[in-house]
Structures are given as structure tokens and as C-alpha cells.
């Protein structure tokens, strides 16, 4: 059994916390989708009491220190022994390679950023949650990646400070959209104020002159990241490819799809939760 960590352990070397067979079996049980959602939630809460993390493991050749009691992506990596959102990775992989620029807005613990860096891309990983950004930084270092820069900031339409809602069982589902904290996703939500910056300002600070692939996964706030960027950035900075999470599309204040179409972006791939757009030549 691993010790419970209230703060991320970024000092102990990777390998300090092996994920033993009992741990993996417990989280596989908690992830069984043939069980009802309510039963799965109760099992997950029980498993999280005893096997919260951290654990160190490799998935698809990539190293992660994970905290499955605190994050959906961590649970998936532990339960499945692979990266989450493999279909999305397969769609992105042809667009990633040596020297490509990948910008990851809502980087979470790095399953996209580290994957892109291993494909040869130069990565700018942007994560609003300070604790999650710390976990991301550890994972980047564990993989000995010099091509990943991390920015701990929220991204939005303007310079601002806004309430950021977080639920302790899934830090990766943190959101600025208060409506998402009720109904289907009701839980033990709390809020804190975080600073927000437009993507154009962050890109300028980081010296970006082009973006080959932009991934945006910010739980219902995607429109307020992408649309202001396209409206204010030089056209030379428009991404060739955009992966946009669309499963929270009903919570957008503006629908991104018509404006992307008007700017010559074509839908070239889709999954249950995301769409891929490519800029016409």
C-alpha cells in the first residue's frame, strides 16, 4: 500500500512508489464500466481511501507519478496500463514530429504533452491548477524531456482573476464554468481565485512564432480560449491543427464550430469527446 500524500511528492526519485498487484486490481475493479455509475462511484471512493497514491509506473514507454484517488487520468493509466485518449493520440501523431510546435492548454499531468515530446515536438504545456502543474513538472523530469516548457496559468479571453472550481476526486476536471459543478457532476466542489491570461499573451511571452498543433481541454471554457486567440493573433500564428474537447459544448458561451469553419478549418477527425480541425492550405 502506498502512503497517502496531501501534497505531491516531487523529491523522491521515480520508482519510489511501485504500483503493486493489489493496487492495480483494486483500481481495475473501480474502473469497471459494466457496473452502474453509482456503484462504481462507491467502489472508487472506497479504493481511494486505501490506494490514493502516489504510484510510479510506465505506460506506453512513458513515466508517470500518479495519484489515482485524485484524478481521472491517473486512474485510467493505473487501471488500463496505458495512456487515456489513445484514439486522440492516434489522430494527432501524424502531425507531430521533430521541430513541430505543440501547445497544450489544460495539460493536466502530461499525457498529451509528454506523448507529443516523445514524438519529437517542442511543447508548451499550460496548466491552471498549481498542484497539477507541479505533478506535470515531475512527470516531465522523470521522462528527461528538455523540450517541454510549463506555464502555470489559466487561459481565457482577457487578463483577469476568476474563481476556479475543483473537486478532490478529479483535479483534471477543474473548471471556470460553475454550471458544471451541479447535476451530473455534483460533488465536493471548492473554489479559489486564479490568474487568467489570453493565449496570445502567453504565446508572445514564450516567443512562439508558429503553432503546429493546439490542444484545448478546459472543461467547458474551450470557446473562451480558442475564439479570442483566433480573433487577435496574427494569422501566421494560427495552428495548422486544433484538437478541441467538445463534450462540454453545451456550456460554451459561443459555439466554436461555425467560426472555425469560417476561418477555413475543416473537421478531419472526431472521437466521443474531441474533434480534430485542420486549417485548409
GROMACS .gro file of N, CA, C and O in nm, residues 8-10 12 14 54-57 61-67 71 73-74 77 83 107-115 117-118 131-146 148 150:
model
  200
    8UNK      N    1   0.190   1.683  -0.359
    8UNK     CA    2   0.269   1.597  -0.449
    8UNK      C    3   0.412   1.579  -0.398
    8UNK      O    4   0.475   1.674  -0.352
    9UNK      N    5   0.459   1.458  -0.406
    9UNK     CA    6   0.599   1.428  -0.372
    9UNK      C    7   0.682   1.446  -0.498
    9UNK      O    8   0.676   1.364  -0.590
   10UNK      N    9   0.759   1.553  -0.502
   10UNK     CA   10   0.843   1.579  -0.618
   10UNK      C   11   0.991   1.561  -0.585
   10UNK      O   12   1.077   1.588  -0.668
   12UNK      N   13   1.123   1.257  -0.408
   12UNK     CA   14   1.165   1.117  -0.417
   12UNK      C   15   1.186   1.078  -0.563
   12UNK      O   16   1.106   1.116  -0.650
   14UNK      N   17   1.185   0.880  -0.919
   14UNK     CA   18   1.088   0.793  -0.984
   14UNK      C   19   1.124   0.648  -0.953
   14UNK      O   20   1.239   0.607  -0.961
   54UNK      N   21   0.085   0.831  -0.389
   54UNK     CA   22   0.132   0.820  -0.527
   54UNK      C   23   0.181   0.681  -0.564
   54UNK      O   24   0.215   0.600  -0.477
   55UNK      N   25   0.183   0.655  -0.696
   55UNK     CA   26   0.243   0.535  -0.754
   55UNK      C   27   0.325   0.576  -0.875
   55UNK      O   28   0.289   0.670  -0.947
   56UNK      N   29   0.434   0.505  -0.897
   56UNK     CA   30   0.519   0.529  -1.013
   56UNK      C   31   0.502   0.413  -1.110
   56UNK      O   32   0.516   0.296  -1.073
   57UNK      N   33   0.470   0.446  -1.235
   57UNK     CA   34   0.457   0.339  -1.334
   57UNK      C   35   0.485   0.394  -1.473
   57UNK      O   36   0.488   0.515  -1.496
   61UNK      N   37   0.569   0.320  -2.252
   61UNK     CA   38   0.706   0.367  -2.251
   61UNK      C   39   0.727   0.503  -2.187
   61UNK      O   40   0.839   0.554  -2.187
   62UNK      N   41   0.622   0.561  -2.130
   62UNK     CA   42   0.630   0.693  -2.067
   62UNK      C   43   0.613   0.679  -1.916
   62UNK      O   44   0.535   0.596  -1.869
   63UNK      N   45   0.683   0.763  -1.840
   63UNK     CA   46   0.685   0.752  -1.695
   63UNK      C   47   0.592   0.855  -1.632
   63UNK      O   48   0.592   0.972  -1.671
   64UNK      N   49   0.517   0.808  -1.531
   64UNK     CA   50   0.425   0.897  -1.460
   64UNK      C   51   0.426   0.863  -1.312
   64UNK      O   52   0.424   0.745  -1.274
   65UNK      N   53   0.425   0.966  -1.230
   65UNK     CA   54   0.392   0.952  -1.088
   65UNK      C   55   0.246   0.993  -1.076
   65UNK      O   56   0.210   1.108  -1.103
   66UNK      N   57   0.162   0.899  -1.036
   66UNK     CA   58   0.019   0.922  -1.042
   66UNK      C   59  -0.045   0.916  -0.903
   66UNK      O   60   0.006   0.852  -0.812
   67UNK      N   61  -0.159   0.981  -0.894
   67UNK     CA   62  -0.238   0.990  -0.771
   67UNK      C   63  -0.382   0.952  -0.807
   67UNK      O   64  -0.467   1.039  -0.825
   71UNK      N   65  -0.747   1.195  -0.948
   71UNK     CA   66  -0.752   1.238  -1.087
   71UNK      C   67  -0.795   1.125  -1.179
   71UNK      O   68  -0.744   1.013  -1.170
   73UNK      N   69  -0.741   1.088  -1.510
   73UNK     CA   70  -0.634   1.039  -1.598
   73UNK      C   71  -0.542   0.943  -1.525
   73UNK      O   72  -0.499   0.841  -1.581
   74UNK      N   73  -0.511   0.973  -1.401
   74UNK     CA   74  -0.426   0.885  -1.321
   74UNK      C   75  -0.492   0.748  -1.304
   74UNK      O   76  -0.427   0.643  -1.314
   77UNK      N   77  -0.468   0.546  -1.629
   77UNK     CA   78  -0.334   0.493  -1.653
   77UNK      C   79  -0.309   0.371  -1.566
   77UNK      O   80  -0.254   0.270  -1.612
   83UNK      N   81  -0.207   0.492  -2.178
   83UNK     CA   82  -0.248   0.632  -2.173
   83UNK      C   83  -0.397   0.645  -2.201
   83UNK      O   84  -0.454   0.567  -2.278
  107UNK      N   85  -0.309   2.103  -1.964
  107UNK     CA   86  -0.213   1.994  -1.982
  107UNK      C   87  -0.229   1.881  -1.882
  107UNK      O   88  -0.177   1.772  -1.904
  108UNK      N   89  -0.297   1.908  -1.769
  108UNK     CA   90  -0.318   1.804  -1.668
  108UNK      C   91  -0.183   1.746  -1.626
  108UNK      O   92  -0.088   1.820  -1.606
  109UNK      N   93  -0.171   1.615  -1.614
  109UNK     CA   94  -0.045   1.555  -1.567
  109UNK      C   95   0.052   1.525  -1.681
  109UNK      O   96   0.160   1.473  -1.658
  110UNK      N   97   0.011   1.557  -1.806
  110UNK     CA   98   0.106   1.548  -1.915
  110UNK      C   99   0.087   1.435  -2.013
  110UNK      O  100   0.177   1.408  -2.093
  111UNK      N  101  -0.028   1.367  -2.014
  111UNK     CA  102  -0.042   1.252  -2.104
  111UNK      C  103  -0.032   1.294  -2.250
  111UNK      O  104   0.019   1.217  -2.334
  112UNK      N  105  -0.078   1.415  -2.285
  112UNK     CA  106  -0.060   1.465  -2.421
  112UNK      C  107   0.078   1.528  -2.440
  112UNK      O  108   0.146   1.501  -2.539
  113UNK      N  109   0.119   1.613  -2.348
  113UNK     CA  110   0.244   1.686  -2.364
  113UNK      C  111   0.364   1.593  -2.372
  113UNK      O  112   0.453   1.611  -2.457
  114UNK      N  113   0.368   1.494  -2.284
  114UNK     CA  114   0.482   1.401  -2.282
  114UNK      C  115   0.479   1.313  -2.406
  114UNK      O  116   0.583   1.286  -2.467
  115UNK      N  117   0.360   1.271  -2.447
  115UNK     CA  118   0.345   1.195  -2.571
  115UNK      C  119   0.398   1.276  -2.690
  115UNK      O  120   0.473   1.225  -2.774
  117UNK      N  121   0.606   1.531  -2.691
  117UNK     CA  122   0.751   1.549  -2.681
  117UNK      C  123   0.826   1.425  -2.724
  117UNK      O  124   0.930   1.432  -2.791
  118UNK      N  125   0.774   1.307  -2.689
  118UNK     CA  126   0.837   1.182  -2.730
  118UNK      C  127   0.829   1.163  -2.882
  118UNK      O  128   0.911   1.091  -2.940
  131UNK      N  129  -0.119   2.271  -0.819
  131UNK     CA  130  -0.077   2.139  -0.773
  131UNK      C  131  -0.063   2.042  -0.890
  131UNK      O  132   0.031   1.962  -0.895
  132UNK      N  133  -0.156   2.050  -0.985
  132UNK     CA  134  -0.145   1.965  -1.104
  132UNK      C  135  -0.023   2.003  -1.187
  132UNK      O  136   0.045   1.916  -1.241
  133UNK      N  137   0.006   2.132  -1.195
  133UNK     CA  138   0.125   2.177  -1.269
  133UNK      C  139   0.252   2.122  -1.204
  133UNK      O  140   0.350   2.089  -1.273
  134UNK      N  141   0.252   2.109  -1.071
  134UNK     CA  142   0.367   2.051  -1.001
  134UNK      C  143   0.382   1.903  -1.038
  134UNK      O  144   0.493   1.854  -1.062
  135UNK      N  145   0.270   1.830  -1.043
  135UNK     CA  146   0.275   1.690  -1.085
  135UNK      C  147   0.323   1.677  -1.229
  135UNK      O  148   0.403   1.588  -1.262
  136UNK      N  149   0.275   1.765  -1.314
  136UNK     CA  150   0.318   1.767  -1.454
  136UNK      C  151   0.469   1.788  -1.464
  136UNK      O  152   0.538   1.717  -1.540
  137UNK      N  153   0.520   1.881  -1.386
  137UNK     CA  154   0.664   1.909  -1.389
  137UNK      C  155   0.745   1.787  -1.348
  137UNK      O  156   0.847   1.754  -1.410
  138UNK      N  157   0.699   1.714  -1.246
  138UNK     CA  158   0.769   1.593  -1.205
  138UNK      C  159   0.769   1.491  -1.318
  138UNK      O  160   0.873   1.428  -1.347
  139UNK      N  161   0.656   1.472  -1.384
  139UNK     CA  162   0.647   1.372  -1.490
  139UNK      C  163   0.736   1.408  -1.608
  139UNK      O  164   0.798   1.320  -1.670
  140UNK      N  165   0.744   1.535  -1.640
  140UNK     CA  166   0.832   1.579  -1.748
  140UNK      C  167   0.978   1.548  -1.714
  140UNK      O  168   1.053   1.495  -1.796
  141UNK      N  169   1.016   1.577  -1.590
  141UNK     CA  170   1.154   1.550  -1.549
  141UNK      C  171   1.182   1.399  -1.543
  141UNK      O  172   1.292   1.356  -1.577
  142UNK      N  173   1.083   1.320  -1.501
  142UNK     CA  174   1.103   1.175  -1.494
  142UNK      C  175   1.132   1.118  -1.632
  142UNK      O  176   1.203   1.017  -1.645
  143UNK      N  177   1.076   1.182  -1.736
  143UNK     CA  178   1.098   1.137  -1.873
  143UNK      C  179   1.218   1.205  -1.939
  143UNK      O  180   1.243   1.182  -2.058
  144UNK      N  181   1.289   1.288  -1.861
  144UNK     CA  182   1.411   1.354  -1.908
  144UNK      C  183   1.387   1.430  -2.038
  144UNK      O  184   1.461   1.419  -2.136
  145UNK      N  185   1.282   1.512  -2.036
  145UNK     CA  186   1.243   1.588  -2.154
  145UNK      C  187   1.285   1.734  -2.140
  145UNK      O  188   1.233   1.805  -2.053
  146UNK      N  189   1.374   1.779  -2.225
  146UNK     CA  190   1.414   1.919  -2.226
  146UNK      C  191   1.329   2.002  -2.322
  146UNK      O  192   1.344   2.125  -2.327
  148UNK      N  193   1.001   2.037  -2.322
  148UNK     CA  194   0.871   2.076  -2.267
  148UNK      C  195   0.889   2.195  -2.173
  148UNK      O  196   0.964   2.188  -2.075
  150UNK      N  197   0.672   2.452  -1.921
  150UNK     CA  198   0.546   2.450  -1.846
  150UNK      C  199   0.513   2.591  -1.800
  150UNK      O  200   0.598   2.662  -1.745
   0.00000   0.00000   0.00000
